[in-house]
Amino acid sequence: MPPLVIERVNISMCTLFDSNKCFGNVSGYVQGFRNASDLLANMDRFGISRSLVWNTEARDYSPTWGNCRLLEELKAQDCGERLVPAFTVSPVMLYEENAMDGLIQAMTVNEVRAIRVFPGTLRHSIGQIETLIDTLRKLKPVLFFDSKEREPLDARELLSLAEKFPDIPIVYMQGMWDELVTMLDLMRHRENILVDTSWLHTPQVIELITEKFGAERMVFGTGYGSHNGASIAALLYSDISESQRELIGHKNLERLLGLIEINDDRDTSKLHAAGLPEDESLWNRFISRKDLGLDIIDAHGHLGHFSTNIMKACDVEKQLEYFIPLMDAFNITAAAISGTQALSLSAPAGNRMLEEVLSHYGKKFMGYYVYNPYYRDEILSELDHCFSRDFFIGFKIHCHQWQIPVTDTGFEPLWEYAHRHCLPILLHTWEGNLVTPAMLEDIAPAYPNAIFILGHSGGGNKGRREAEELALRNGNVFLEFCGSFTASIPYEETVRRVGSSRVLFGTDAMFHSPVWELGRALSMNIPEEELVPIMGGNFRKILSLRR
């Protein structure tokens, strides 16, 4: 694989048509947009020209009600063609009085082609929508299926639906991680199955899908509002042609919805956003491929194979060929790395392999020593020897990988060693019963000199709130950024709660795309004097504490 080259040239923002936006009232805490006006302001901030939008009240209250509310809001806001309606449908509508007649009339009059299904929330199987789709078939609908609405997904049901309706495009929305295998398999079997880019955050995944299936099989999406500019950055920096970028950015969705032909004879003066402001913010410099002039430290990285994730570059050397040019291009002066071999196999052997490979690069890479209690005796015998050198700067533990709760007594030597030497410990924190932030409420204060770094900031919304509370009560607890996009809570809110001095930037490379995580971080809506220390300075302070 040839080395990646990031050219320092100013590029124009490609036109963006977001396939994955919504607004409306909800009963619980889900960060989003209350109305069309809020959504348009967000689109303007990121230079998004157009969005396909549905109303949350159609999912959470009534499809018929919510679809009507959607049209009323769009009309009241005079959105022109910037907001394109998508109707929510459910098999229940087949039995509601006048529901289907009203749906067909509304789709016809308002030229609505996009329909969305939410089998999880609306409690139906994928197969149960066949009759409804057959009824709407003459209107040439495009079906948008949210993968997060059905767990576990029965891929056979979706495949069967695609086979029965080969003339109806089906867009698989918000797939990521191990779902990528399912997505690619479905695309391989049926040409009418496409994917959106909103959660495609693994390295080179846009390039991979383009290579295997063609750029015509993807549509652009941004996901949660808390993702900010992540998917924009991923698309702009993907190693594909400009014509392919335009297909993904807007042309594919326009083609699917018939908007290219429809717009030929219409006034499109309100179609395009004003564009991004001409300023020198870090976000604008980033998407314009200008030098950031910033000292960035990646506090959370990995190298090596990982069996459940599709990665185009698998072995360490090929991963470095991809990662090092990105580091150089984006001012990532150093990255703290743990080896997947140490996490998945023998921790001592994996740690030695990581140091052997990366010590040749000087201060560009630092190592986390993986501490697995199953190898406790062997690890304890070599800790002083390993930390007498410069490469290892702290510890990494992954309780989910080993199925050991963080409260296990086997971790006590780790806490004590880190406390004695003022070393950081990067913990994979997530919801469940193995390593939630709340499970550290007695451990963190008992070892005040150890630095507890909560990888992924606790995971989802519940984990994020626990992480915030733990940090507020303990000065030796820091929240780490990567992977926290699984929470719908805006990270800006977390920074306001715990303070910018308690947050660290990380990418989770090579599991995650550094570009995706950089785009999300640099586009946060916080003052740059708060963002700059998050990107590197806070981690340097932690490193300076080492005894």
Coordinates of C-alpha atoms in Angstrom, one line a residue:
M1 CA 0.0 0.0 0.0
P2 CA 1.6 3.3 -1.0
P3 CA 2.1 5.9 1.7
L4 CA -0.8 8.3 2.2
V5 CA -0.1 11.9 1.0
I6 CA -2.1 14.8 2.4
E7 CA -1.6 17.7 0.0
R8 CA -1.5 21.2 1.6
V9 CA -3.8 22.8 -0.9
N10 CA -7.0 24.8 -0.4
I11 CA -10.0 22.9 -1.5
S12 CA -13.6 24.0 -2.0
M13 CA -16.3 22.6 0.2
C14 CA -18.3 20.1 -1.9
T15 CA -22.0 20.5 -2.0
L16 CA -23.6 18.4 0.9
F17 CA -27.0 16.9 1.1
D18 CA -27.5 15.4 4.5
S19 CA -29.7 12.2 4.4
N20 CA -30.0 11.9 8.2
K21 CA -31.7 14.8 10.0
C22 CA -34.7 15.3 12.2
F23 CA -36.4 17.8 14.4
G24 CA -39.4 17.8 16.8
N25 CA -40.3 17.1 20.4
V26 CA -39.2 14.0 22.3
S27 CA -40.1 12.7 25.8
G28 CA -36.6 12.0 26.9
Y29 CA -33.1 13.4 26.6
V30 CA -32.1 13.1 23.0
Q31 CA -29.9 15.9 21.7
G32 CA -31.4 17.2 18.5
F33 CA -33.3 20.1 17.0
R34 CA -36.7 21.3 18.2
N35 CA -37.7 22.9 15.0
A36 CA -36.7 23.6 11.4
S37 CA -35.2 27.0 12.3
D38 CA -32.7 25.3 14.7
L39 CA -31.8 22.7 12.1
L40 CA -31.2 25.4 9.4
A41 CA -28.9 27.3 11.7
N42 CA -26.8 24.1 12.2
M43 CA -26.7 23.5 8.5
D44 CA -25.5 27.0 7.9
R45 CA -22.8 26.6 10.5
F46 CA -21.4 23.6 8.6
G47 CA -22.1 24.7 5.1
I48 CA -24.7 21.9 4.4
S49 CA -26.9 22.9 1.5
R50 CA -29.8 20.6 2.0
S51 CA -31.1 18.0 4.4
L52 CA -33.6 15.1 4.2
V53 CA -35.6 15.6 7.3
W54 CA -38.2 13.7 9.3
N55 CA -40.2 14.7 12.4
T56 CA -39.5 12.9 15.7
E57 CA -43.1 13.1 16.7
A58 CA -43.9 10.8 13.7
R59 CA -41.8 8.1 15.3
D60 CA -42.6 8.7 19.0
Y61 CA -46.3 9.7 18.9
S62 CA -48.0 9.0 15.6
P63 CA -46.7 8.6 12.0
T64 CA -49.8 10.4 10.5
W65 CA -49.7 13.2 13.1
G66 CA -45.9 13.7 12.8
N67 CA -45.8 13.7 9.0
C68 CA -48.5 16.4 9.0
R69 CA -46.5 18.4 11.6
L70 CA -43.4 18.0 9.4
L71 CA -45.1 19.6 6.4
E72 CA -46.6 22.4 8.5
E73 CA -43.2 23.3 10.0
L74 CA -41.5 23.3 6.6
K75 CA -44.2 25.5 5.1
A76 CA -44.1 27.9 8.1
Q77 CA -40.3 28.3 7.8
D78 CA -40.4 28.8 4.1
C79 CA -37.4 26.6 3.7
G80 CA -37.5 26.5 -0.1
E81 CA -35.8 23.2 -1.1
R82 CA -33.2 23.2 1.6
L83 CA -35.3 20.8 3.8
V84 CA -36.7 17.8 1.9
P85 CA -39.5 15.9 3.8
A86 CA -39.2 12.2 4.6
F87 CA -42.3 10.5 5.9
T88 CA -42.3 8.0 8.7
V89 CA -44.4 4.9 8.0
S90 CA -45.6 1.9 10.0
P91 CA -47.7 -1.2 9.2
V92 CA -50.3 0.1 11.7
M93 CA -51.2 2.7 9.1
L94 CA -52.7 -0.2 7.0
Y95 CA -55.5 -0.5 9.6
E96 CA -56.0 3.1 10.7
E97 CA -59.0 4.8 9.1
N98 CA -58.0 6.9 6.1
A99 CA -54.3 6.6 7.0
M100 CA -53.1 5.1 3.8
D101 CA -55.3 7.2 1.6
G102 CA -54.0 10.3 3.4
L103 CA -50.4 9.1 3.2
I104 CA -50.6 8.5 -0.6
Q105 CA -52.3 11.9 -1.1
A106 CA -49.7 13.7 1.0
M107 CA -46.8 12.0 -0.8
T108 CA -48.3 12.8 -4.2
V109 CA -49.2 16.4 -3.6
N110 CA -45.9 17.2 -1.8
E111 CA -43.7 15.0 -4.0
V112 CA -42.4 13.0 -1.1
R113 CA -40.3 10.0 -2.1
A114 CA -38.4 9.2 1.1
I115 CA -40.0 7.0 3.7
R116 CA -38.4 5.9 7.0
V117 CA -39.2 2.9 9.2
F118 CA -38.4 2.5 12.9
P119 CA -39.2 -1.2 13.6
G120 CA -37.7 -1.0 17.1
T121 CA -39.6 2.0 18.4
L122 CA -42.8 1.2 16.4
R123 CA -42.6 -2.5 17.3
H124 CA -42.9 -4.3 14.0
S125 CA -40.6 -6.6 12.0
I126 CA -39.1 -5.6 8.8
G127 CA -41.2 -8.2 7.0
Q128 CA -44.4 -6.6 8.3
I129 CA -43.9 -3.5 6.1
E130 CA -44.0 -5.4 2.8
T131 CA -47.7 -4.8 2.2
L132 CA -47.3 -1.1 3.0
I133 CA -44.4 -0.8 0.6
D134 CA -46.3 -2.7 -2.1
T135 CA -49.1 -0.2 -1.7
L136 CA -46.7 2.8 -2.1
R137 CA -44.7 1.2 -4.9
K138 CA -46.2 3.2 -7.7
L139 CA -44.9 6.4 -6.0
K140 CA -41.3 5.1 -6.4
P141 CA -40.4 5.4 -2.7
V142 CA -36.9 5.2 -1.3
L143 CA -36.8 3.3 2.0
F144 CA -34.5 4.5 4.8
F145 CA -33.9 1.9 7.5
D146 CA -32.2 2.9 10.8
S147 CA -29.9 0.1 11.9
K148 CA -30.0 1.3 15.5
E149 CA -33.7 0.6 15.6
R150 CA -33.5 -3.2 15.5
E151 CA -31.0 -5.0 17.7
P152 CA -30.0 -7.6 16.8
L153 CA -30.8 -7.0 13.1
D154 CA -32.2 -9.9 11.2
A155 CA -30.2 -9.3 8.0
R156 CA -32.2 -12.1 6.3
E157 CA -35.4 -10.0 6.7
L158 CA -33.8 -6.9 5.1
L159 CA -32.3 -9.0 2.3
S160 CA -35.7 -10.7 1.6
L161 CA -37.3 -7.2 1.4
A162 CA -34.7 -6.0 -1.0
E163 CA -35.2 -9.1 -3.2
K164 CA -39.0 -8.7 -3.3
F165 CA -38.7 -5.0 -4.2
P166 CA -35.7 -4.7 -6.5
D167 CA -37.0 -1.4 -7.9
I168 CA -37.0 0.2 -4.5
P169 CA -33.7 1.6 -3.1
I170 CA -33.1 0.7 0.6
V171 CA -30.6 2.9 2.5
Y172 CA -29.1 1.2 5.5
M173 CA -28.6 4.1 8.0
Q174 CA -26.1 4.6 10.9
G175 CA -24.2 1.3 10.6
M176 CA -20.7 1.1 12.2
W177 CA -18.2 -1.3 13.9
D178 CA -19.1 -4.9 13.5
E179 CA -22.3 -3.9 11.6
L180 CA -20.0 -3.0 8.7
V181 CA -19.7 -6.8 7.9
T182 CA -23.5 -7.0 7.7
M183 CA -23.8 -3.9 5.6
L184 CA -21.2 -5.0 3.1
D185 CA -22.7 -8.5 2.8
L186 CA -26.1 -7.0 2.2
M187 CA -24.7 -4.7 -0.5
R188 CA -22.9 -7.6 -2.1
H189 CA -26.2 -9.6 -2.4
R190 CA -28.5 -6.8 -3.6
E191 CA -27.6 -3.8 -5.7
N192 CA -30.6 -1.8 -4.4
I193 CA -29.1 -1.6 -0.9
L194 CA -27.1 1.5 -0.1
V195 CA -25.5 2.9 3.0
D196 CA -25.2 6.4 4.5
T197 CA -21.9 7.7 5.8
S198 CA -23.1 9.2 9.2
W199 CA -21.4 6.6 11.4
L200 CA -18.7 5.3 9.1
H201 CA -15.9 6.3 11.3
T202 CA -13.3 3.5 10.7
P203 CA -10.2 4.2 8.7
Q204 CA -10.5 4.3 4.9
V205 CA -14.0 2.9 5.0
I206 CA -15.4 5.3 2.4
E207 CA -12.5 4.3 0.1
L208 CA -13.2 0.6 0.8
I209 CA -16.9 0.8 -0.1
T210 CA -16.1 2.9 -3.2
E211 CA -13.5 0.4 -4.3
K212 CA -15.8 -2.7 -3.7
F213 CA -19.2 -1.3 -4.7
G214 CA -18.8 2.1 -6.3
A215 CA -19.4 5.6 -5.0
E216 CA -23.0 5.3 -6.3
R217 CA -23.9 3.1 -3.3
M218 CA -23.3 5.7 -0.6
V219 CA -25.2 8.9 0.6
F220 CA -23.9 11.5 2.9
G221 CA -25.2 11.8 6.5
T222 CA -24.0 13.5 9.7
G223 CA -25.7 11.4 12.4
Y224 CA -26.3 12.8 15.9
G225 CA -25.9 16.6 16.3
S226 CA -23.1 15.7 18.7
H227 CA -21.1 14.3 15.8
N228 CA -20.6 17.9 14.6
G229 CA -18.4 18.0 11.5
A230 CA -17.0 14.4 11.8
S231 CA -18.5 12.9 8.7
I232 CA -17.9 16.1 6.7
A233 CA -14.1 15.8 7.5
A234 CA -14.2 12.1 6.6
L235 CA -15.7 12.7 3.2
L236 CA -13.5 15.7 2.3
Y237 CA -10.3 13.8 3.3
S238 CA -11.3 10.5 1.7
D239 CA -8.8 9.3 -0.9
I240 CA -11.4 9.3 -3.8
S241 CA -11.9 11.4 -6.9
E242 CA -13.7 14.7 -6.8
S243 CA -16.5 13.3 -9.0
Q244 CA -16.9 10.4 -6.5
R245 CA -17.0 12.8 -3.6
E246 CA -19.8 14.8 -5.3
L247 CA -21.8 11.6 -5.9
I248 CA -21.6 10.8 -2.2
G249 CA -22.0 14.4 -1.0
H250 CA -25.2 15.1 -2.8
K251 CA -25.8 13.7 -6.3
N252 CA -26.7 10.1 -5.3
L253 CA -29.4 11.3 -2.9
E254 CA -30.7 13.8 -5.5
R255 CA -30.9 11.0 -8.1
L256 CA -32.7 8.6 -5.7
L257 CA -35.3 11.2 -4.8
G258 CA -35.8 12.4 -8.3
L259 CA -34.7 15.9 -7.3
I260 CA -32.3 16.5 -10.2
E261 CA -35.1 16.4 -12.7
I262 CA -37.6 18.2 -10.4
N263 CA -35.3 21.1 -9.8
D264 CA -34.7 21.8 -13.6
D265 CA -37.7 24.1 -13.8
R266 CA -37.7 25.4 -10.3
D267 CA -36.4 28.4 -8.4
T268 CA -33.4 27.1 -6.5
S269 CA -32.3 30.4 -5.0
K270 CA -32.9 29.1 -1.5
L271 CA -31.2 25.8 -2.1
H272 CA -27.7 26.5 -1.1
A273 CA -26.3 27.5 2.3
A274 CA -24.4 30.8 2.5
G275 CA -21.2 28.7 2.9
L276 CA -18.7 28.6 5.7
P277 CA -17.5 31.9 7.1
E278 CA -14.1 33.1 5.9
D279 CA -12.3 33.0 9.2
E280 CA -9.2 31.3 10.5
S281 CA -10.9 29.1 13.1
L282 CA -9.3 25.7 13.7
W283 CA -12.3 24.0 12.1
N284 CA -12.1 26.1 8.9
R285 CA -8.4 25.7 8.7
F286 CA -8.8 21.9 9.1
I287 CA -11.3 21.5 6.3
S288 CA -9.4 23.9 4.1
R289 CA -6.3 21.7 4.5
K290 CA -4.3 24.5 6.1
D291 CA -1.7 24.0 8.7
L292 CA -3.4 24.0 12.2
G293 CA -0.4 25.5 14.0
L294 CA -1.3 23.3 17.0
D295 CA 0.4 20.8 19.2
I296 CA -1.9 17.8 19.2
I297 CA -1.3 14.7 21.2
D298 CA -3.4 11.6 20.6
A299 CA -4.0 10.1 24.0
H300 CA -5.7 7.0 22.8
G301 CA -4.4 4.8 20.0
H302 CA -4.0 1.2 19.0
L303 CA -1.9 -0.8 16.5
G304 CA -2.3 -4.3 15.3
H305 CA -5.0 -6.7 14.2
F306 CA -8.5 -6.8 15.7
S307 CA -10.7 -9.8 14.7
T308 CA -14.2 -8.2 14.7
N309 CA -13.4 -4.9 12.9
I310 CA -12.9 -4.5 9.1
M311 CA -9.7 -2.5 8.6
K312 CA -8.2 -2.0 5.2
A313 CA -4.7 -1.9 6.8
C314 CA -4.3 -4.8 9.2
D315 CA -0.7 -5.4 10.1
V316 CA 1.3 -2.8 12.1
E317 CA 3.6 -1.7 9.3
K318 CA 0.8 -0.9 6.9
Q319 CA -1.1 0.9 9.7
L320 CA 1.9 3.0 10.3
E321 CA 2.2 3.8 6.6
Y322 CA -1.3 5.3 6.9
F323 CA -1.1 6.8 10.3
I324 CA 2.2 8.6 10.3
P325 CA 1.4 10.9 7.3
L326 CA -1.8 11.8 9.0
M327 CA 0.1 12.7 12.2
D328 CA 2.5 14.9 10.2
A329 CA -0.3 16.5 8.2
F330 CA -2.5 17.4 11.2
N331 CA 0.2 18.4 13.8
I332 CA -0.3 15.2 15.8
T333 CA 3.2 15.5 17.4
A334 CA 2.8 12.3 19.5
A335 CA 0.4 9.4 20.0
A336 CA 0.0 7.2 23.0
I337 CA -0.5 3.6 21.8
S338 CA -1.5 0.2 23.2
G339 CA -1.0 -2.9 21.1
T340 CA -3.9 -5.1 20.2
Q341 CA -1.7 -8.1 20.5
A342 CA -1.2 -7.3 24.2
L343 CA -4.9 -6.7 24.6
S344 CA -6.0 -9.9 22.8
L345 CA -3.2 -12.4 23.5
S346 CA -0.3 -12.4 25.9
A347 CA 0.0 -9.0 27.5
P348 CA 3.8 -9.2 28.3
A349 CA 4.7 -10.5 24.8
G350 CA 2.4 -7.9 23.1
N351 CA 3.9 -5.1 25.2
R352 CA 7.4 -6.1 24.2
M353 CA 6.4 -6.3 20.5
L354 CA 4.9 -2.8 20.6
E355 CA 8.0 -1.2 22.2
E356 CA 10.3 -3.0 19.7
V357 CA 8.3 -1.7 16.7
L358 CA 7.6 1.9 17.9
S359 CA 10.8 2.8 19.8
H360 CA 12.5 3.4 16.4
Y361 CA 10.3 6.5 15.9
G362 CA 11.6 8.4 19.0
K363 CA 9.2 10.6 20.8
K364 CA 6.5 10.3 18.0
F365 CA 5.0 7.4 19.9
M366 CA 4.5 6.6 23.5
G367 CA 3.3 3.3 24.9
Y368 CA 0.6 2.2 27.3
Y369 CA 1.7 -0.9 29.1
V370 CA -1.3 -3.3 28.9
Y371 CA -2.0 -4.7 32.4
N372 CA -4.0 -7.9 32.3
P373 CA -4.6 -9.5 35.7
Y374 CA -4.4 -13.0 34.1
Y375 CA -0.6 -12.3 33.6
R376 CA -0.2 -10.5 36.9
D377 CA 2.9 -12.3 38.2
E378 CA 4.9 -12.0 34.9
I379 CA 3.9 -8.3 34.6
L380 CA 4.8 -7.3 38.1
S381 CA 8.3 -8.9 37.7
E382 CA 9.1 -6.6 34.7
L383 CA 7.4 -3.3 35.5
D384 CA 10.4 -1.5 37.0
H385 CA 12.5 -2.6 34.1
C386 CA 10.0 -1.5 31.5
F387 CA 9.3 1.9 33.1
S388 CA 13.0 2.6 33.6
R389 CA 13.0 3.4 29.8
D390 CA 11.2 6.2 28.1
F391 CA 8.8 4.4 25.9
F392 CA 6.0 3.4 28.3
I393 CA 4.3 6.3 30.0
G394 CA 1.3 4.6 31.6
F395 CA -1.1 1.7 31.6
K396 CA -4.0 0.5 29.6
I397 CA -6.7 -1.9 30.8
H398 CA -9.7 -3.3 28.8
C399 CA -12.1 -5.1 31.2
H400 CA -14.6 -5.8 28.4
Q401 CA -11.9 -7.6 26.4
W402 CA -11.0 -9.8 29.3
Q403 CA -14.4 -10.1 31.0
I404 CA -12.9 -9.0 34.3
P405 CA -14.7 -6.3 36.4
V406 CA -12.6 -3.3 37.2
T407 CA -13.3 -3.9 40.9
D408 CA -11.4 -7.2 40.8
T409 CA -8.5 -7.4 43.3
G410 CA -6.2 -8.4 40.5
F411 CA -6.0 -4.7 39.6
E412 CA -4.8 -3.5 43.0
P413 CA -1.1 -3.8 42.2
L414 CA -1.7 -1.6 39.1
W415 CA -3.5 1.1 41.1
E416 CA -0.7 1.0 43.7
Y417 CA 2.1 1.2 41.1
A418 CA 0.4 4.0 39.2
H419 CA -0.2 5.9 42.5
R420 CA 3.4 5.5 43.6
H421 CA 4.8 6.8 40.3
C422 CA 2.1 9.3 39.3
L423 CA 1.3 7.4 36.1
P424 CA -1.8 7.6 33.9
I425 CA -4.2 4.6 33.4
L426 CA -6.3 4.6 30.3
L427 CA -9.5 2.6 30.9
H428 CA -11.9 1.5 28.3
T429 CA -15.1 2.7 30.0
W430 CA -18.5 1.7 28.8
E431 CA -22.0 0.9 30.1
G432 CA -22.6 -2.5 31.5
N433 CA -21.2 -4.3 34.6
L434 CA -17.5 -4.4 34.0
V435 CA -16.0 -0.9 33.9
T436 CA -18.5 1.9 34.2
P437 CA -17.3 5.2 35.6
A438 CA -19.5 4.6 38.6
M439 CA -17.6 1.5 39.4
L440 CA -14.5 3.7 40.0
E441 CA -16.1 5.8 42.7
D442 CA -14.2 4.1 45.5
I443 CA -11.0 3.3 43.5
A444 CA -10.1 6.8 42.1
P445 CA -10.1 8.6 45.4
A446 CA -8.1 5.8 47.1
Y447 CA -5.2 6.4 44.7
P448 CA -5.0 10.2 44.3
N449 CA -1.6 10.2 42.5
A450 CA -2.7 7.8 39.8
I451 CA -4.4 9.5 36.8
F452 CA -7.5 7.8 35.7
I453 CA -8.3 8.5 32.1
L454 CA -11.9 7.4 31.2
G455 CA -11.5 6.2 27.6
H456 CA -14.6 7.1 25.5
S457 CA -15.9 9.2 28.4
G458 CA -18.1 6.4 29.6
G459 CA -19.7 5.4 26.2
G460 CA -23.4 6.3 25.9
N461 CA -25.5 8.9 27.7
K462 CA -25.7 7.1 31.0
G463 CA -21.9 6.4 31.0
R464 CA -21.2 10.1 30.1
R465 CA -23.1 11.4 33.0
E466 CA -21.3 9.0 35.3
A467 CA -18.0 10.1 33.9
E468 CA -18.8 13.7 34.4
E469 CA -19.8 13.1 38.1
L470 CA -16.7 11.1 38.8
A471 CA -14.5 13.8 37.3
L472 CA -16.3 16.5 39.3
R473 CA -15.6 14.6 42.6
N474 CA -12.0 13.6 41.8
G475 CA -9.2 15.8 40.5
N476 CA -7.2 12.8 39.2
V477 CA -10.0 11.8 36.8
F478 CA -10.0 12.9 33.1
L479 CA -12.4 12.3 30.3
E480 CA -11.0 11.1 27.0
F481 CA -12.8 12.1 23.8
C482 CA -12.7 9.3 21.2
G483 CA -15.8 7.1 20.8
S484 CA -17.9 9.4 22.9
F485 CA -20.0 10.1 19.7
T486 CA -22.1 7.1 20.8
A487 CA -23.8 9.5 23.3
S488 CA -26.2 12.0 22.0
I489 CA -25.1 14.5 24.7
P490 CA -23.2 17.3 23.0
Y491 CA -19.5 17.1 24.1
E492 CA -19.7 20.9 24.5
E493 CA -22.0 20.3 27.4
T494 CA -19.5 18.0 29.0
V495 CA -16.7 20.5 28.6
R496 CA -18.9 23.1 30.3
R497 CA -19.7 20.8 33.2
V498 CA -16.2 19.4 34.0
G499 CA -14.0 22.2 32.6
S500 CA -11.7 22.1 29.5
S501 CA -8.7 21.2 31.7
R502 CA -10.2 17.8 32.5
V503 CA -10.6 16.6 28.9
L504 CA -8.1 14.8 26.6
F505 CA -8.2 14.3 22.9
G506 CA -7.8 10.9 21.5
T507 CA -8.6 9.2 18.1
D508 CA -8.8 5.4 18.9
A509 CA -6.7 4.8 15.8
M510 CA -6.6 2.4 14.2
F511 CA -10.1 1.3 15.2
H512 CA -11.4 4.8 14.3
S513 CA -10.3 7.2 11.6
P514 CA -8.1 10.0 13.0
V515 CA -9.7 12.4 10.5
W516 CA -13.2 11.5 11.7
E517 CA -12.3 12.2 15.4
L518 CA -10.3 15.3 14.5
G519 CA -13.2 16.7 12.5
R520 CA -15.6 16.1 15.4
A521 CA -13.3 17.7 18.0
L522 CA -12.1 20.7 16.0
S523 CA -15.7 21.6 15.1
M524 CA -16.9 21.7 18.7
N525 CA -18.7 25.0 19.4
I526 CA -16.5 26.1 22.3
P527 CA -13.9 28.9 22.5
E528 CA -10.6 28.0 21.0
E529 CA -8.8 28.9 24.2
E530 CA -10.7 25.9 25.7
L531 CA -10.2 23.7 22.8
V532 CA -6.4 24.1 22.4
P533 CA -5.4 22.5 25.8
I534 CA -7.9 19.6 25.2
M535 CA -6.0 18.8 22.0
G536 CA -2.6 18.4 23.7
G537 CA -1.6 20.6 26.6
N538 CA -3.6 18.7 29.2
F539 CA -1.9 15.4 28.3
R540 CA 1.5 17.0 28.5
K541 CA 0.7 18.2 32.0
I542 CA -0.2 14.6 33.0
L543 CA 3.1 13.3 31.5
S544 CA 5.1 15.9 33.5
L545 CA 3.8 14.4 36.8
R546 CA 5.7 11.2 36.4
R547 CA 8.1 10.2 39.2

